[in-house]
Amino acid sequence: MDADIVCVGFGPATGGFLTTLSRGLAKSDGSPAFENRISPGSPLQVVCYERSDDLGYGVSGVVSRARSLKASFPNGEFSQLPFYSPVTEEKVLYLLDPGKASRRPSLMRAADAILKRLPGAVTDGAFALPYVPPYLHKKDGMVFSLGQFNQWVGSQLMASGLVQLWPGTPVARALFEDGKVVGIRLADQGVDKEGRPAAGFLPGMDIRAGLTVVGDGPVGPIGRQLDMHFGMPPGHAAYEWALGMKVVVDLPADTSLKAGTVLHTMGYPEPEIFGFLYVYPGNVATGGIFVPSWFDNPARTSYRYLQHWMQHPALWKHLKGASLRSWGAKSLQESGLRGEPYLVGNGFARIGEGSGSTNVLTNSGVDEAWETGAQLAEGVLELLREKKTFTKTDLEQTYVRRRRQSWVYREGQMAEKARDGFQKGFVQGVAGMLISGLTGGFLGWPGRPLAPYERIPSLADFYRGRLTEEEIDEIRKNCQLTGQSLHDALMDRVGWPPVELDGHLLVSHQDALLVGGKVQATPGFADHVVVLKPQLCKVCDRRLCVDMCSGQALGVAEDGEIRFDREKCVHCGACLWNCAKLIDALTGRSNLDFGAGAGGLHSAEN
C-alpha cells in the first residue's frame, strides 16, 4: 500500500505531530490543502500504526508544566479529561528509613540522624524540603492521565477524517532502499510463537511512504532498527534507563489530599529509587517509583520495592485503606541528548522519547515529546507548501533547525550531565543535579555513564558485608527448588519486613496483573521477546532480565535457558536493557531482542 506519510507508534510525540499536521491539511473551505502523490486530486494519505490494542493503553500518570500542550490547545480543551487537574500543591519529600534494611551510605545516615534531632524537621519519617528546586517545579502545570489523554487526542484526529489510526497493528521493520527509508512492513499475522506460518497466515503488508515518522518510544523495534542500521552520532549512546512502576488507586473517602497535589520522593526504599504521587479529582491518585539503571542491584524486582514505598509512613497515612484500580510499568530512556540518535535521514524522522527528548533534570518527558512532534509537523507543512521531498537535507533545515532553536534543546543541554554524579553515589548524584540545575547545566558532578551490562555487579559484590557467598549460594539453590523469587528471598534475609497483603491495595504481583490491568497476548503474532543465543543464558550468573521483569513473564527453565510467557508480559521493555550478556560490542546489542508484538497491558486509566 502507498501512503504519503506513515507513523510508527501513537504516543504524545505522534499525537503532537498529527494534531499539528492535520490542522494544515485542509483549506478553510474543507478542500485538501495538498494532493496525494499517488492519486492527484485526492487528499494526503496519512496513516499511523500503533502496537497496543487501544490508543489509550499507555502506562503513566503525568505531571507537566504543559507548555507545548497549552500552545496546541490554547483554550484549555483538555480540561474536560476525567483525571485532569491543575497543580495546586507541590512538595519534595526526603524519606528516612523506617527500618534498618535500606542501603544508606554513611553521609545519608548522618543526615538522617541530624534531621531526627531537629525539632519539627521530620514528620512521619519524612523531611519536606523547604522549597521545590526551580528546575523541578511544575508551577502552573497540570496532572492528568496519559492513557485518557491519548484516547481524547486520537478521537479528535479520527473525527477530522484527515488521518488514519490503526491500533493493534505492530510494525515489524523499516524498509530500506539505497540508504533511504521508503516505508515500513507490518508484522506477519496468523503465525505461531516462533513466527512460522500457521492457520490464517497473512504476511505483513508493506506500507511505502514518502516520509516515515518514528515515534515508537524508547524500546520500539523500528527506532532500534534505525540505530543499528545507521549507527549513533559520534559520542552518543543510550546508557541511562529507568523502570517506572506505577499504580492508580481509589483513595479513602476521608483523604486529606486535594486534587492537584504533587509529591516527589527520594531516599527510600533504596537511595537510588525516586517516587511520586499525583492526586486527581474524585479521590483518585497515581503513584509509583523509578528504578534506574545505575541502581547496581543484580536482583532488583521493582514490584516489592513499590510496595515498601507505599508503606512508608509519610505515604501510608494517605494510602492506607486505598484500593488498586490499575497497575503497570514502562521503561524510560533517560540519556537525554546523549541518547539522541540521528533525528532525520532520507525518508524518515525521529520524534519523542526514542529521539532523546526526555529531560531527566526536570523529570519531564510528555510535553517535550509532544513538542518534538509539533516541530516536525511544522517542518513537514513547510516542505509540502514548497513542494519539496523529504530528504535529509530538507528535514534538517525544517525540523532539526526548529528543534535546535527550541526550549526542548536548550533545557536538554542543561540536563545533559545532570545525573553524572549518580555514577559515583546517591549523595553525589543529588548534589550534581542541584548544581547542574542552579547553574543551567554549566557545572555538575563528574562521572561517566556506563551501559547497564558494564556495571552490573555480582550478588556477592552487592551484598558484601551483609551476606556471604555461601549464604547467597544457599538462597539461590532454595529458590530454584521452591520457585520463590531470588530477589524476595534476598530481601527477606537482609531484613526487609514481609509485605502483609490486604487484598485491596497490597496484593501479590500476579494478582496485580489481574486486578489492576488485564494482560492479553493477541493470538496470531510471534513472540516479541526472543533469546538470540540461548547458550549465553545458561552461563549467565546474573539473569537480571528475569528479576527485573515487570510481569514475571521471564523465568529460568531446568536446563538454564530463559523462558518467555507473553500472557504475563506488559511490554515494559525492561528486559531489553537489563540483559547482562552482550553479543555485539559495536552496536551494543544484547542477547535479548524486544521486537514487534500486539497485546500487553489493558488499562485506559493509567
XYZ file of C-alpha atoms in Angstrom:
606
model
C 0.000 0.000 0.000
C 1.178 3.509 -0.754
C 0.841 6.460 1.596
C 2.272 9.935 1.783
C 3.211 9.805 5.469
C 3.297 6.748 7.736
C 3.758 6.979 11.512
C 5.038 4.261 13.839
C 3.625 4.338 17.372
C 0.930 6.548 18.871
C 2.015 8.389 21.983
C 2.356 12.056 22.916
C 5.013 12.674 20.242
C 2.910 11.287 17.390
C -0.161 12.940 18.921
C 1.613 16.291 18.712
C 2.736 15.576 15.166
C -0.671 14.512 13.835
C -2.596 17.214 15.712
C -0.384 19.976 14.306
C -0.182 18.401 10.843
C -3.919 17.792 10.498
C -4.677 21.459 11.145
C -2.769 22.328 7.994
C -4.048 19.581 5.682
C -7.348 21.222 4.733
C -8.245 24.672 3.456
C -10.850 26.865 5.125
C -13.485 25.529 2.715
C -12.647 21.924 3.669
C -10.885 21.035 0.422
C -7.442 19.354 0.586
C -4.535 21.754 1.025
C -2.136 19.227 -0.539
C -2.558 16.476 -3.097
C -1.841 12.789 -2.690
C 1.394 11.954 -4.518
C -0.093 8.722 -5.867
C -3.569 9.962 -6.711
C -3.536 13.667 -7.745
C -6.676 15.469 -6.649
C -7.104 13.284 -3.575
C -6.111 14.416 -0.056
C -2.832 13.405 1.530
C -2.766 9.831 2.819
C -1.519 9.922 6.422
C -1.551 6.638 8.391
C -0.415 5.760 11.928
C 0.115 2.217 13.230
C 0.123 1.521 16.975
C 1.219 -1.754 18.559
C -1.110 -1.568 21.548
C -4.685 -2.813 21.214
C -6.050 0.631 22.052
C -4.730 4.169 21.726
C -5.195 4.752 25.446
C -3.236 1.855 26.917
C -0.188 3.930 27.759
C 1.029 3.483 31.332
C 1.695 6.809 33.004
C 0.224 9.294 35.383
C 1.674 12.641 34.393
C 2.526 15.976 35.963
C 3.685 18.543 33.451
C 4.203 22.247 33.005
C 2.431 21.528 29.700
C 3.869 24.458 27.786
C 3.575 22.764 24.413
C 0.207 21.197 25.205
C -1.183 24.581 26.200
C 0.159 26.089 22.977
C -1.608 23.380 20.960
C -4.838 23.771 22.938
C -4.847 27.445 23.998
C -8.457 27.277 25.165
C -7.714 24.546 27.693
C -9.785 21.937 25.889
C -8.018 19.079 27.717
C -9.573 20.243 30.983
C -12.550 18.061 30.015
C -10.466 14.918 30.657
C -11.775 12.851 33.611
C -8.491 12.868 35.561
C -7.354 16.409 34.766
C -6.456 18.921 37.480
C -4.204 21.978 37.647
C -1.307 21.637 40.092
C -2.440 23.064 43.428
C 0.364 21.977 45.770
C 3.840 20.543 45.254
C 6.347 19.124 47.730
C 9.618 17.206 47.683
C 9.895 14.634 50.487
C 13.149 13.099 51.638
C 12.100 9.727 53.067
C 14.064 8.393 56.007
C 14.386 4.652 56.510
C 11.642 3.496 58.916
C 13.569 0.244 59.454
C 17.167 -0.813 59.048
C 17.114 -2.660 55.720
C 17.711 0.216 53.285
C 21.257 0.505 51.945
C 22.237 4.003 53.031
C 25.746 5.448 52.735
C 27.327 6.946 55.843
C 26.585 10.529 54.781
C 22.886 9.706 54.449
C 22.804 8.013 57.826
C 24.468 11.056 59.353
C 21.930 13.343 57.666
C 19.088 11.131 58.920
C 20.405 11.355 62.477
C 20.723 15.145 62.317
C 17.232 15.614 60.882
C 15.711 13.446 63.594
C 17.240 15.706 66.242
C 15.949 18.932 64.715
C 12.632 19.898 66.354
C 9.757 19.571 63.895
C 12.013 18.746 60.921
C 10.753 15.183 60.457
C 7.074 14.269 60.182
C 6.004 10.655 59.664
C 9.568 9.719 58.829
C 9.949 12.330 56.092
C 11.647 15.697 55.737
C 9.839 18.125 53.447
C 12.304 20.312 51.561
C 11.680 23.985 52.346
C 11.266 24.696 48.647
C 10.923 22.897 45.354
C 14.021 23.447 43.173
C 13.032 25.718 40.270
C 14.122 23.244 37.620
C 11.787 20.608 39.106
C 8.847 22.856 39.965
C 5.704 22.275 37.886
C 4.328 25.744 38.544
C 1.166 26.461 36.522
C 1.253 22.844 35.367
C -1.324 20.070 35.466
C -1.777 16.420 36.378
C -3.578 14.087 34.016
C -3.821 10.520 32.753
C -1.729 9.878 29.668
C -3.998 6.990 28.663
C -7.103 9.172 28.801
C -5.256 11.979 27.024
C -4.148 9.697 24.187
C -7.711 8.454 23.742
C -9.003 12.028 23.611
C -6.404 13.152 21.070
C -6.957 10.032 18.963
C -10.720 10.524 18.849
C -10.252 14.120 17.679
C -7.866 13.039 14.950
C -10.147 10.282 13.713
C -13.120 12.652 13.719
C -11.209 15.071 11.498
C -11.113 12.482 8.699
C -7.635 13.712 7.763
C -5.564 10.893 9.274
C -5.995 7.170 9.873
C -5.115 5.495 13.192
C -4.723 1.712 13.365
C -4.265 0.274 16.894
C -3.434 -3.387 17.379
C -1.153 -3.247 14.339
C 2.511 -3.757 15.250
C 5.181 -2.647 12.802
C 7.901 -5.240 12.252
C 10.602 -3.271 10.468
C 11.534 -0.337 8.298
C 12.034 -0.708 4.558
C 15.354 0.471 3.121
C 16.340 1.205 -0.456
C 19.706 2.729 -1.374
C 20.242 4.150 2.088
C 16.759 5.658 2.206
C 13.787 4.667 4.351
C 10.877 4.099 1.986
C 8.241 2.877 4.451
C 7.536 0.078 6.896
C 6.441 -3.548 6.982
C 3.683 -4.661 9.326
C 4.116 -7.779 11.448
C 3.043 -11.120 9.997
C -0.285 -12.426 11.274
C -1.523 -15.998 11.541
C 1.825 -17.328 12.773
C 2.893 -19.442 15.745
C 5.010 -18.143 18.611
C 8.206 -18.734 16.638
C 6.842 -16.780 13.675
C 6.181 -19.772 11.432
C 3.096 -19.589 9.191
C 0.017 -21.205 10.724
C -3.719 -21.199 10.058
C -4.851 -17.897 8.613
C -1.331 -16.789 7.720
C -1.169 -13.254 6.359
C 2.244 -11.789 5.570
C 2.883 -8.307 6.873
C 1.867 -5.624 4.409
C 4.457 -3.178 3.068
C 3.401 0.452 3.512
C 5.529 2.603 1.235
C 5.614 6.291 2.061
C 7.453 9.472 1.232
C 8.058 10.083 4.943
C 8.243 7.587 7.807
C 7.776 9.188 11.224
C 9.192 7.048 14.033
C 7.717 7.738 17.471
C 7.646 4.230 18.930
C 9.244 5.096 22.257
C 12.480 4.034 23.931
C 12.256 0.301 23.203
C 10.387 0.476 19.901
C 11.691 -2.018 17.323
C 11.790 0.485 14.451
C 13.745 3.095 16.370
C 16.238 0.458 17.499
C 16.463 -0.907 13.950
C 17.365 2.554 12.665
C 20.007 2.864 15.389
C 21.594 -0.418 14.309
C 21.334 0.407 10.609
C 22.684 3.965 10.711
C 24.619 3.841 13.973
C 24.549 6.623 16.544
C 26.081 10.092 16.179
C 29.688 10.232 17.467
C 29.774 10.321 21.255
C 26.085 9.437 21.644
C 24.806 6.333 23.437
C 21.621 5.359 25.268
C 23.133 4.105 28.503
C 20.817 5.510 31.170
C 17.446 3.869 31.757
C 14.817 3.518 34.421
C 11.794 1.364 35.012
C 8.707 3.242 36.113
C 6.322 1.004 38.059
C 3.012 2.669 38.858
C -0.411 2.250 40.402
C -3.711 4.092 40.103
C -5.716 3.913 43.334
C -9.001 4.962 44.880
C -8.031 6.936 47.962
C -10.005 6.589 51.210
C -13.138 8.737 51.308
C -11.750 10.834 54.157
C -8.418 11.588 52.487
C -6.884 14.986 53.204
C -5.192 15.115 49.804
C -6.659 17.649 47.387
C -6.847 17.294 43.609
C -3.714 18.696 42.020
C -1.388 17.702 44.870
C 2.055 16.605 43.640
C 4.545 14.797 45.873
C 8.082 13.932 44.751
C 10.014 11.496 46.950
C 13.626 10.371 47.259
C 15.733 8.325 49.642
C 13.561 5.229 50.130
C 13.136 2.269 49.761
C 16.705 2.479 48.457
C 18.620 5.731 47.984
C 18.627 5.408 44.206
C 14.846 4.977 43.915
C 12.716 8.074 43.361
C 8.936 8.177 43.719
C 5.877 10.297 43.012
C 2.239 10.699 43.995
C -0.202 12.801 41.942
C -3.797 13.373 43.041
C -6.703 13.552 40.591
C -10.266 14.744 41.155
C -12.663 12.235 42.703
C -10.213 10.892 45.330
C -8.117 9.102 42.715
C -4.327 9.155 42.748
C -1.458 7.710 40.763
C 1.821 6.859 42.404
C 4.935 4.906 41.723
C 8.696 4.551 41.726
C 11.532 4.837 39.238
C 14.229 2.149 39.463
C 17.252 3.403 37.482
C 19.918 1.509 35.593
C 22.570 2.918 37.927
C 20.965 1.153 40.898
C 23.579 -1.610 40.976
C 21.444 -4.388 42.429
C 21.766 -7.539 40.283
C 18.376 -8.737 41.594
C 16.077 -5.729 41.630
C 12.453 -6.702 41.076
C 10.557 -3.438 41.265
C 7.165 -4.640 42.484
C 8.244 -5.342 46.056
C 10.120 -2.055 46.204
C 6.884 -0.370 45.114
C 5.002 -1.989 47.997
C 7.596 -0.912 50.565
C 7.496 2.618 49.136
C 3.706 2.763 49.502
C 4.004 1.637 53.137
C 6.424 4.365 54.161
C 4.657 6.266 56.988
C 4.666 9.561 55.054
C 2.713 7.908 52.237
C 0.857 5.176 54.094
C -1.084 7.760 56.095
C -2.686 8.705 52.754
C -2.748 5.261 51.116
C -3.906 3.046 53.981
C -7.393 1.865 53.073
C -6.937 2.673 49.368
C -7.897 0.204 46.622
C -5.998 -0.675 43.465
C -7.643 0.488 40.244
C -4.807 -0.114 37.803
C -1.166 -1.115 37.693
C 1.554 -1.067 35.075
C 5.156 -0.444 34.155
C 7.165 1.282 31.454
C 10.815 1.689 30.551
C 12.173 5.216 30.391
C 15.135 6.240 28.249
C 16.953 8.765 30.444
C 20.084 9.561 28.448
C 18.506 12.715 27.026
C 20.712 14.453 24.469
C 23.427 11.851 24.971
C 20.986 9.241 23.707
C 19.801 11.337 20.765
C 20.041 9.285 17.542
C 20.189 10.677 14.027
C 16.961 12.660 14.043
C 16.445 12.594 10.283
C 17.589 10.850 7.151
C 16.348 10.445 3.633
C 12.707 9.498 4.063
C 12.489 9.372 7.885
C 12.351 11.471 11.040
C 12.528 10.589 14.756
C 10.373 12.200 17.454
C 9.608 11.676 21.132
C 11.359 9.747 23.862
C 13.215 7.464 21.460
C 14.727 10.576 19.886
C 16.327 11.692 23.158
C 13.786 14.324 24.158
C 13.241 13.301 27.813
C 14.595 15.767 30.382
C 15.933 13.965 33.453
C 16.670 17.176 35.349
C 13.047 18.295 35.335
C 11.680 14.712 35.402
C 9.608 15.600 32.351
C 9.026 13.847 29.057
C 5.425 14.046 27.819
C 5.402 17.757 26.988
C 8.862 17.508 25.399
C 7.735 14.577 23.260
C 4.609 16.444 22.143
C 6.725 19.477 21.238
C 9.104 17.444 19.050
C 6.104 16.076 17.154
C 4.655 19.559 16.694
C 8.030 20.825 15.448
C 8.259 18.046 12.873
C 4.706 18.764 11.691
C 5.544 22.444 11.189
C 8.593 21.438 9.179
C 6.606 18.939 7.101
C 3.942 21.540 6.291
C 6.696 23.919 5.233
C 8.122 21.324 2.847
C 4.680 20.474 1.474
C 3.961 24.130 0.744
C 7.302 24.414 -1.057
C 6.625 21.144 -2.925
C 9.860 19.597 -1.667
C 10.509 15.962 -0.885
C 11.527 14.577 2.487
C 15.272 14.415 2.075
C 17.735 14.502 4.945
C 18.885 17.976 3.959
C 15.367 19.402 3.772
C 14.299 17.778 7.053
C 17.396 19.168 8.758
C 16.554 22.661 7.516
C 12.959 22.491 8.695
C 12.548 20.050 11.591
C 16.038 19.793 13.128
C 16.557 23.555 12.864
C 13.322 24.173 14.771
C 14.294 21.625 17.410
C 17.743 23.125 17.918
C 16.245 26.584 18.411
C 13.585 25.425 20.884
C 13.330 25.200 24.658
C 13.420 21.408 24.358
C 17.005 21.529 23.124
C 18.150 24.338 25.430
C 16.803 22.584 28.510
C 18.145 19.273 27.230
C 21.615 20.815 27.229
C 21.110 21.891 30.843
C 20.151 18.339 31.785
C 22.807 16.548 29.753
C 25.232 15.998 32.660
C 22.764 16.437 35.499
C 22.842 12.831 36.648
C 26.520 12.027 36.158
C 27.049 12.150 39.903
C 24.873 9.085 40.396
C 27.651 7.053 38.772
C 29.580 7.766 41.999
C 26.785 7.518 44.560
C 23.441 8.859 45.729
C 24.764 11.885 47.626
C 26.974 12.892 44.714
C 24.056 12.405 42.341
C 21.655 14.641 44.266
C 24.362 17.269 44.654
C 25.142 17.049 40.948
C 21.512 17.575 39.965
C 21.241 20.594 42.256
C 24.470 22.118 40.939
C 23.515 21.451 37.324
C 20.017 22.868 37.795
C 21.168 26.025 39.569
C 23.971 26.726 37.045
C 21.912 25.996 33.948
C 23.961 22.895 33.201
C 27.277 24.761 33.257
C 28.544 22.769 36.249
C 27.864 19.286 37.512
C 29.355 16.340 39.355
C 31.849 14.463 37.159
C 31.030 10.929 36.189
C 30.952 8.708 33.102
C 27.707 6.846 32.347
C 28.142 3.136 31.760
C 25.960 0.735 29.866
C 23.907 -1.446 32.245
C 25.741 -4.602 31.179
C 29.062 -2.915 32.056
C 28.124 -2.022 35.607
C 26.007 -4.919 36.908
C 27.948 -6.386 39.857
C 27.700 -9.901 41.159
C 25.377 -10.683 44.058
C 28.432 -11.297 46.214
C 29.766 -7.813 45.477
C 26.421 -6.120 46.004
C 25.729 -7.830 49.337
C 29.323 -7.739 50.567
C 29.311 -7.188 54.327
C 25.696 -8.331 54.611
C 25.676 -11.828 53.100
C 28.481 -14.297 52.415
C 28.893 -16.067 49.090
C 27.928 -19.313 50.787
C 24.681 -17.788 52.057
C 23.867 -16.424 48.608
C 24.510 -19.831 47.001
C 22.237 -21.468 49.574
C 19.467 -18.925 48.928
C 19.791 -19.366 45.164
C 19.512 -23.164 45.399
C 16.466 -22.962 47.667
C 14.779 -20.552 45.257
C 15.415 -22.897 42.347
C 13.829 -25.747 44.290
C 10.820 -23.831 45.597
C 10.215 -21.394 42.736
C 10.493 -18.394 45.058
C 11.790 -15.139 43.635
C 15.511 -14.771 44.330
C 15.000 -11.076 44.918
C 12.307 -11.676 47.559
C 14.448 -14.245 49.356
C 17.438 -11.913 49.431
C 15.347 -9.006 50.710
C 13.919 -11.254 53.427
C 17.391 -12.345 54.516
C 18.816 -8.817 54.837
C 15.965 -7.591 56.982
C 13.212 -6.201 54.774
C 9.884 -6.811 56.526
C 7.335 -9.082 54.858
C 4.553 -7.399 52.916
C 1.248 -8.119 54.615
C -1.198 -8.401 51.718
C -4.596 -6.791 52.308
C -6.348 -7.863 49.104
C -7.165 -4.257 48.163
C -4.000 -2.239 47.609
C -1.289 -4.613 48.758
C -1.826 -7.616 46.515
C 0.520 -10.203 45.079
C 2.426 -9.432 41.915
C 0.384 -11.935 39.951
C -2.895 -10.543 41.308
C -1.813 -7.086 40.188
C -1.694 -8.464 36.654
C -5.337 -9.470 37.000
C -6.866 -6.869 39.301
C -5.013 -3.793 38.198
C -4.975 -4.087 34.430
C -5.618 -7.164 32.320
C -2.730 -8.636 30.315
C -3.648 -10.056 26.956
C -1.420 -11.588 24.299
C -3.110 -11.233 20.921
C -3.069 -14.603 19.103
C -1.622 -14.960 15.641
C 1.585 -12.998 16.259
C 5.087 -14.241 17.015
C 6.604 -13.794 20.470
C 8.102 -10.330 20.752
C 10.770 -11.260 23.326
C 13.327 -13.648 21.871
C 16.609 -15.012 23.236
C 19.127 -14.757 20.413
C 21.764 -17.138 21.795
C 20.267 -19.482 24.441
C 23.678 -20.869 25.372
C 24.695 -17.497 26.779
C 21.765 -17.577 29.203
C 22.922 -20.926 30.556
C 26.249 -19.468 31.675
C 24.862 -16.144 32.906
C 25.284 -15.744 36.680
C 23.119 -12.607 36.939
C 19.912 -13.053 34.916
C 18.847 -9.548 35.779
C 16.286 -9.733 32.958
C 14.304 -12.280 34.987
C 14.359 -10.337 38.250
C 13.583 -7.008 36.582
C 10.646 -8.342 34.514
C 7.598 -6.291 35.493
C 5.071 -9.056 34.877
C 7.156 -12.117 35.820
C 6.944 -13.127 32.169
C 10.553 -14.363 32.119
C 11.719 -17.417 34.009
C 14.567 -19.902 34.088
C 13.948 -23.426 32.789
C 15.563 -26.550 34.259
C 18.178 -26.514 31.501
C 19.173 -22.942 32.429
C 17.581 -21.288 29.410
C 15.309 -18.261 29.695
C 11.625 -18.945 29.058
C 9.136 -16.267 27.993
C 5.401 -16.275 28.799
C 3.778 -13.498 26.806
C 0.477 -13.958 28.665
C 2.155 -12.056 31.504
C 4.204 -9.521 29.516
C 3.171 -5.873 29.935
C 5.563 -4.668 27.184
C 7.606 -2.514 29.575
C 10.841 -3.430 27.760
C 12.962 -3.649 30.926
C 14.404 -6.998 29.823
C 15.994 -5.333 26.815
C 18.301 -3.077 28.820
C 18.715 -5.474 31.751
C 20.372 -8.247 29.783
C 23.875 -8.869 31.165
C 25.173 -10.599 28.017
C 26.395 -8.552 25.067
C 26.576 -10.173 21.628
C 27.665 -7.172 19.543
C 30.070 -4.658 21.086
C 29.824 -2.346 18.068
C 26.065 -1.819 18.293
C 25.643 -2.637 21.995
C 23.122 -5.344 21.131
C 22.320 -7.688 23.993
C 21.229 -11.315 23.958
C 17.523 -10.411 24.247
C 15.592 -8.971 21.343
C 12.417 -6.992 22.022
C 10.507 -6.911 18.761
C 7.099 -6.034 17.373
C 4.138 -7.514 19.175
C 0.494 -6.759 19.861
C -1.405 -7.035 23.132
C 0.030 -6.198 26.517
C -1.488 -4.382 29.462
C -5.103 -3.346 29.001
C -5.833 -0.324 31.164
C -7.050 3.022 29.915
C -6.810 4.619 33.366
C -3.039 4.959 33.520
